[in-house]
mmCIF file of C-alpha atoms and ligand atoms in Angstrom:
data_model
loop_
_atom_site.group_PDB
_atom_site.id
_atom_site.type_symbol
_atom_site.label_atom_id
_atom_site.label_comp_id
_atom_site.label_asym_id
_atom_site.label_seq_id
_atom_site.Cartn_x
_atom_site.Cartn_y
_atom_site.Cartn_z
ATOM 1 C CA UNK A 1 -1.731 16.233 -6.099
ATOM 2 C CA UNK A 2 -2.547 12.675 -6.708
ATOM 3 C CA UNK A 3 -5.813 11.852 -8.218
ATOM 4 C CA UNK A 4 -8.200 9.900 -5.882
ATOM 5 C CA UNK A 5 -7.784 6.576 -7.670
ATOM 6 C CA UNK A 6 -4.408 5.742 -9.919
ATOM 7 C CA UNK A 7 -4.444 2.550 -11.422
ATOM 8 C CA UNK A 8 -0.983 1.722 -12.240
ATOM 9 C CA UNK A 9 -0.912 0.105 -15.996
ATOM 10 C CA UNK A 10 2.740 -0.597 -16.161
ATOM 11 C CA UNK A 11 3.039 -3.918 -18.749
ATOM 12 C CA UNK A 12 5.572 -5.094 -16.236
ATOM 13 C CA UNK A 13 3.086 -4.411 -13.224
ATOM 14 C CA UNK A 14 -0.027 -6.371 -14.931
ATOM 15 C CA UNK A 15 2.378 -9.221 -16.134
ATOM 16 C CA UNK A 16 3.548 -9.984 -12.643
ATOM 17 C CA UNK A 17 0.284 -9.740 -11.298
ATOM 18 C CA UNK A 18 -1.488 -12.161 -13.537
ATOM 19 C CA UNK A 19 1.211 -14.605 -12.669
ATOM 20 C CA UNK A 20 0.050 -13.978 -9.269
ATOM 21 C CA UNK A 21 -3.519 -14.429 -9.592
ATOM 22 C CA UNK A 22 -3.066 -18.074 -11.142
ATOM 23 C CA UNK A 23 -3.799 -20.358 -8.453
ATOM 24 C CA UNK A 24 -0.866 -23.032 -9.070
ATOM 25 C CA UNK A 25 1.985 -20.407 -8.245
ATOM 26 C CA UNK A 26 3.677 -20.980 -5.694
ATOM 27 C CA UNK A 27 4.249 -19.444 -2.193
ATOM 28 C CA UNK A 28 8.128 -18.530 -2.868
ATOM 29 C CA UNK A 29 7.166 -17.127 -6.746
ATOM 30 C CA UNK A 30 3.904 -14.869 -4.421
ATOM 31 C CA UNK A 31 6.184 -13.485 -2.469
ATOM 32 C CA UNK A 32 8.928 -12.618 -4.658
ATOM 33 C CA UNK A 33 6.637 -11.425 -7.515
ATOM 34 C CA UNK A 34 4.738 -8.810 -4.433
ATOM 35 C CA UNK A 35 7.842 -7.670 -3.491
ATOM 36 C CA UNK A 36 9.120 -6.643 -7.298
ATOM 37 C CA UNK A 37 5.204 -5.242 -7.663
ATOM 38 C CA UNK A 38 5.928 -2.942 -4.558
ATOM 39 C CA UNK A 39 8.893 -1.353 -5.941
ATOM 40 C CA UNK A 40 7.258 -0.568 -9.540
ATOM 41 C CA UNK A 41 4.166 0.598 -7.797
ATOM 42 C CA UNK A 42 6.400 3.075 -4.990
ATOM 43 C CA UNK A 43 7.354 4.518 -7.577
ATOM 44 C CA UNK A 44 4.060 5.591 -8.739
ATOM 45 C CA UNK A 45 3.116 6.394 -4.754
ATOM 46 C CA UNK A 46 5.653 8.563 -4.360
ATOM 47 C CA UNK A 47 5.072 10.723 -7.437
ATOM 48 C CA UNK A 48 4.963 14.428 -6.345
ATOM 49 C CA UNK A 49 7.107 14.036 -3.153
ATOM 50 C CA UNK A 50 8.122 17.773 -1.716
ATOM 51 C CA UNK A 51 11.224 18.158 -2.686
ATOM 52 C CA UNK A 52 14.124 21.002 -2.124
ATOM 53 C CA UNK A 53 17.889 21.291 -3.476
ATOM 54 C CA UNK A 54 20.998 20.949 -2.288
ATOM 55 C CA UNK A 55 24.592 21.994 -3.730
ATOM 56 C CA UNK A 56 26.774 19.359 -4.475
ATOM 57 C CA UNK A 57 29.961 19.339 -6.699
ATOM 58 C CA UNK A 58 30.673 16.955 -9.413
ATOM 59 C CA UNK A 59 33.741 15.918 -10.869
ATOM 60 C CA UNK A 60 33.286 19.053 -13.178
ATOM 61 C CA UNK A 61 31.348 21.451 -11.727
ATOM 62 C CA UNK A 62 29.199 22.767 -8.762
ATOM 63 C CA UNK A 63 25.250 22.626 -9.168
ATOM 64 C CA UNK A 64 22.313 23.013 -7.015
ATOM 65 C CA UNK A 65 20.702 18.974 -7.349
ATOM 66 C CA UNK A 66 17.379 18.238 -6.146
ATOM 67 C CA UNK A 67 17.321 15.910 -3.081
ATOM 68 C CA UNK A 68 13.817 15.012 -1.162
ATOM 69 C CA UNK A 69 12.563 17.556 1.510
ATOM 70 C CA UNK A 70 10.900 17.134 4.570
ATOM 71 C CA UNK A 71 10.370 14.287 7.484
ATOM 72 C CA UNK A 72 11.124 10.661 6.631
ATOM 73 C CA UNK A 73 7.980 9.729 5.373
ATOM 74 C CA UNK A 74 6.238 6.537 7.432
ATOM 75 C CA UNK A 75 5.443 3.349 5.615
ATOM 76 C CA UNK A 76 2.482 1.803 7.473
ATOM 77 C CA UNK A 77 1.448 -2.191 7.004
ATOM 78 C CA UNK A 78 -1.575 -3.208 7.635
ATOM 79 C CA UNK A 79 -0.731 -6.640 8.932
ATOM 80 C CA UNK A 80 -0.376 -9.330 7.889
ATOM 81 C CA UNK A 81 -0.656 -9.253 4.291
ATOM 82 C CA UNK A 82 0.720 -5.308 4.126
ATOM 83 C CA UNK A 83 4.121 -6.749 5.584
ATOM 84 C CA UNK A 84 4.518 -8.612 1.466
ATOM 85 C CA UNK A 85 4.694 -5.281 0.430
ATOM 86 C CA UNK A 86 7.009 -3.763 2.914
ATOM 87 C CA UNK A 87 10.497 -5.147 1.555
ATOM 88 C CA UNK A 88 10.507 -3.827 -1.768
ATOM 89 C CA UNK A 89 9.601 -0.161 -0.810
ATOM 90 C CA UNK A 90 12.175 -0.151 2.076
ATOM 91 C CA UNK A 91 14.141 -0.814 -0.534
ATOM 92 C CA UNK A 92 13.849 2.019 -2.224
ATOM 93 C CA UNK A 93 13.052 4.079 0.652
ATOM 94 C CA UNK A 94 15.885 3.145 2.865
ATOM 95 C CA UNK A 95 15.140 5.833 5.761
ATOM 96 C CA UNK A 96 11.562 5.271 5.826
ATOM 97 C CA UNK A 97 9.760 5.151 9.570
ATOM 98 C CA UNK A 98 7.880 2.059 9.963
ATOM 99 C CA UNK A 99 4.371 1.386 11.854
ATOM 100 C CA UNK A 100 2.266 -1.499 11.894
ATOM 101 C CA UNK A 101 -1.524 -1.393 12.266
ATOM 102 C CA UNK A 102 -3.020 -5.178 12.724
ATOM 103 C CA UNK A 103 -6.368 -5.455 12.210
ATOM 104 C CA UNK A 104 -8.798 -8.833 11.279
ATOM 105 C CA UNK A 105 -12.038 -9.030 9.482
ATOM 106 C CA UNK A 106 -14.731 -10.380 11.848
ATOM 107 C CA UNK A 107 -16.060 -13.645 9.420
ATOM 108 C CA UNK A 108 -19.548 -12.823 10.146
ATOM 109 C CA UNK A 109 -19.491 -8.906 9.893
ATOM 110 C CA UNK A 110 -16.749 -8.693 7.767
ATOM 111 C CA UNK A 111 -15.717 -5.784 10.523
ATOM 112 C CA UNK A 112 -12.305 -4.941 11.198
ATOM 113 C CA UNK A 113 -11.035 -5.598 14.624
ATOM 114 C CA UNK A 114 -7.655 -3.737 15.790
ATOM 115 C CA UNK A 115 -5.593 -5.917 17.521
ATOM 116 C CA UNK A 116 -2.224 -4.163 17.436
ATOM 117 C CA UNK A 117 -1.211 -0.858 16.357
ATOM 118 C CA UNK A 118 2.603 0.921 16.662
ATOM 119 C CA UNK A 119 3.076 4.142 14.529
ATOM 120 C CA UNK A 120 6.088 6.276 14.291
ATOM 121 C CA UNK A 121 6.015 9.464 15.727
ATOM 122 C CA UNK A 122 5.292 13.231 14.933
ATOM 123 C CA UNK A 123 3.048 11.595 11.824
ATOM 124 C CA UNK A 124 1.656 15.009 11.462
ATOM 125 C CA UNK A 125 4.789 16.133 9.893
ATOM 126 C CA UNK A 126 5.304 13.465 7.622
ATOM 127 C CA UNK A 127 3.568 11.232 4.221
ATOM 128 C CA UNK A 128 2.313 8.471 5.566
ATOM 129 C CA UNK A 129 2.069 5.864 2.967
ATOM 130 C CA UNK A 130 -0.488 2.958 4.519
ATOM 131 C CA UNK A 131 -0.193 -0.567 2.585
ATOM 132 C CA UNK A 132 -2.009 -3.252 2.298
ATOM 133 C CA UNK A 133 -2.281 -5.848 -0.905
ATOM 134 C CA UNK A 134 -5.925 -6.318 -0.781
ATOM 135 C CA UNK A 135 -8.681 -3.188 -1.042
ATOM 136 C CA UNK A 136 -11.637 -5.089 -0.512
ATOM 137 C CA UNK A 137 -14.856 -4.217 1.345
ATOM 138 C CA UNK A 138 -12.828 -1.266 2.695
ATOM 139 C CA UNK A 139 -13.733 -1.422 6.257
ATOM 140 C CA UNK A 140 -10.267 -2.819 7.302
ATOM 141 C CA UNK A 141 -8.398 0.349 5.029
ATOM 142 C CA UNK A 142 -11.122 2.779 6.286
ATOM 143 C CA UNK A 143 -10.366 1.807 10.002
ATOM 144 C CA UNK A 144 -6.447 2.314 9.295
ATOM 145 C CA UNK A 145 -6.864 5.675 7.820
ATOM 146 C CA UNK A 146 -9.259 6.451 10.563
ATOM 147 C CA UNK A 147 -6.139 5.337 13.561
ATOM 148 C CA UNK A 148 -4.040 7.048 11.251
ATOM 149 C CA UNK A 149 -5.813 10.565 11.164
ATOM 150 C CA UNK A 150 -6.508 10.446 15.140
ATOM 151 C CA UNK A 151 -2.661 9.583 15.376
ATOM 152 C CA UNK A 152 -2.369 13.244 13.733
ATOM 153 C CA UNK A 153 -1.724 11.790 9.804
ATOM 154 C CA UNK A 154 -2.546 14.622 7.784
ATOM 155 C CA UNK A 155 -1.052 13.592 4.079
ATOM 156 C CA UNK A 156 -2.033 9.216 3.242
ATOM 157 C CA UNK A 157 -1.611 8.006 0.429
ATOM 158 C CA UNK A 158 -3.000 4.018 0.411
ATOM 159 C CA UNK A 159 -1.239 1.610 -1.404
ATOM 160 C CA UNK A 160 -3.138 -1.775 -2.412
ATOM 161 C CA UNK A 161 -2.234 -4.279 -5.081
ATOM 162 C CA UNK A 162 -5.575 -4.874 -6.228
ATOM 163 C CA UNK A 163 -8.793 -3.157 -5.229
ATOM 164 C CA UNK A 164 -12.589 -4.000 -5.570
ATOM 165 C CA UNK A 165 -14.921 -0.871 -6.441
ATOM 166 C CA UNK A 166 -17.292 -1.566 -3.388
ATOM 167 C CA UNK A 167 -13.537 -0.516 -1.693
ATOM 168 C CA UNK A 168 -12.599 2.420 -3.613
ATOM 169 C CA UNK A 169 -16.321 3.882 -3.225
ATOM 170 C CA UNK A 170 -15.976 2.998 0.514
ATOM 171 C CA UNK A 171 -12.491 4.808 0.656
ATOM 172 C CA UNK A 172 -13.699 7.491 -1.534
ATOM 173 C CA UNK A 173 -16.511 8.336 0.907
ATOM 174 C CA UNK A 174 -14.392 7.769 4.256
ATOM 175 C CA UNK A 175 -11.704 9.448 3.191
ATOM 176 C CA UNK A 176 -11.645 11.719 -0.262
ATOM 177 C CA UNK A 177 -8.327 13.342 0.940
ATOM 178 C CA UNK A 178 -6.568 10.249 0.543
ATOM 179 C CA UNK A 179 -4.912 8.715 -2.455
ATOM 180 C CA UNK A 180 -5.017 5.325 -3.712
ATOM 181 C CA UNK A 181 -1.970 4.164 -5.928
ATOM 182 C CA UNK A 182 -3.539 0.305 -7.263
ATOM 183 C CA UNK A 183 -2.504 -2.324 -10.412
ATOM 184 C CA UNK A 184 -5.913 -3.279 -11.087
ATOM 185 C CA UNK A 185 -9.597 -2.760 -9.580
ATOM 186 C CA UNK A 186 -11.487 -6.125 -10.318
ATOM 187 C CA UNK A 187 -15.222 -6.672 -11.059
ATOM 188 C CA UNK A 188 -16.768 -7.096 -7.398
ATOM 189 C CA UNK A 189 -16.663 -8.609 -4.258
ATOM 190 C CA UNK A 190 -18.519 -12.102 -3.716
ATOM 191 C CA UNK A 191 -20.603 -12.970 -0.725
ATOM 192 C CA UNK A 192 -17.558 -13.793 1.949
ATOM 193 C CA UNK A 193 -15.831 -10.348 0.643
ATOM 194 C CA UNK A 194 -13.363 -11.790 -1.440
ATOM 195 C CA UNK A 195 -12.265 -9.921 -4.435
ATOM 196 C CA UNK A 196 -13.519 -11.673 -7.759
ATOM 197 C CA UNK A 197 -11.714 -12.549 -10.067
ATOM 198 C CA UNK A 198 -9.041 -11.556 -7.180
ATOM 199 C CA UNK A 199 -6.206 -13.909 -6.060
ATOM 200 C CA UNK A 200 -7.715 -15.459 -3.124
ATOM 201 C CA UNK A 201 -6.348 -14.891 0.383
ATOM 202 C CA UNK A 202 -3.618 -12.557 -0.657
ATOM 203 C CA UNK A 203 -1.887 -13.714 3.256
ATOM 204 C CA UNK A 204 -2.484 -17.014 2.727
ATOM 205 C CA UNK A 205 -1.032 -16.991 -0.260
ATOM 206 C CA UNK A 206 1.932 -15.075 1.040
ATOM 207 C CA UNK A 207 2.546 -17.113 3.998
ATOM 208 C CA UNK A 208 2.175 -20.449 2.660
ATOM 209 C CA UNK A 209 -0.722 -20.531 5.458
ATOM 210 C CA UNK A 210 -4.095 -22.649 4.936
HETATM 211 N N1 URA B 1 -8.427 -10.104 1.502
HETATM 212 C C1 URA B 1 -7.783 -10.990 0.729
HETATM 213 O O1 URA B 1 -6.710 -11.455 1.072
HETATM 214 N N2 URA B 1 -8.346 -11.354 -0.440
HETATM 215 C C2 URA B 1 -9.526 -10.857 -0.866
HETATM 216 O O2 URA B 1 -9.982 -11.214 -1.948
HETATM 217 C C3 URA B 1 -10.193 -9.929 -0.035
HETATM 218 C C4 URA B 1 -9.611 -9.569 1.140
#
């Protein structure tokens, strides 16, 4: 089992992400620095997958090899900003399932508004692995977890690039069955619920929007 909150230290994982907090770097270096974050950090997400054997013969020998076990597991972005992380993980997780949950954050109440949602089926059966780059109040994660569970979602795990502890508490209390794989968690969140020092509008920055 995962603990509630892993913060993912990897030298590689912090260098890339400081390059993506400075504010002069550019939308192409984002976007390609996200996606090589989200394959160092599936790895981490994915720790402790069920897994069976199979035999298989090699060249010199049979042997019972260990292969995953179970339902494809669903990768679920939380638009828009989740879709930077989707690439990279696909990547590694060819036969994922895919589902997209859109929500906004009302600028006065910060609330999150669903405004699209598509999930693969028979979730129940599967890990569901919900991303999104940005943990920040946690209203917009809690409200994905919450679709999630009423679609039947049993086993989340979240995956965020950086997270804000107002978030993690937020998650923690929401939902304390669900895991939350992260690279850093910064000091706060400042009045417009921004994480500080954060990276600004982590879609934004993605999208070459604003
Ligand atoms: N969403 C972002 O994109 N950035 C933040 O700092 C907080 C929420």
């Amino acid at each position: 089992m995962l603990d509630h909150l892993t913060v993912v230290t990897h030298p590689l994982v912090q260098h890339k992400l400081t390059i993506m907090r400075k504010k002069e770097t550019s939308t192409a270096g984002f976007r390609r620095l996200l996606r090589e974050i989200s394959l160092l950090l599936a790895y981490e997400v994915t720790r402790e997958l069920d897994m069976t054997t199979m035999t298989i013969e090699t060249p010199i020998c049979e042997m019972d090899a260990p292969i995953l076990d179970g339902k494809k597991l669903a990768l679920i972005s939380i638009l828009r900003a989740g879709n930077g992380l989707m690439d990279g993980i696909l990547e590694l997780i060819p036969a994922a399932r895919v589902g997209f949950i859109g929500l906004y954050r009302d600028p006065e109440t910060l609330q999150p508004v669903q405004y699209y949602a598509k999930v693969p089926d028979m979730l129940e059966d599967r890990l569901v692995i919900a991303v999104d780059p940005m943990l920040a109040t946690g209203n917009s994660s809690v409200a994905a977890i919450d679709l999630l569970k009423e679609k039947g979602a049993k086993n989340i795990r979240f995956l965020c690039l950086l997270a804000a502890p107002e978030g993690v508490q937020r998650m923690k209390e929401a939902h304390p069955d669900v895991p939350i794989v992260t690279a850093a968690v910064d000091e706060r969140l400042d009045d417009h619920g921004y994480i500080v020092p954060g990276l600004g509008d982590a879609g934004d920055r993605l999208f070459g929007t604003k």
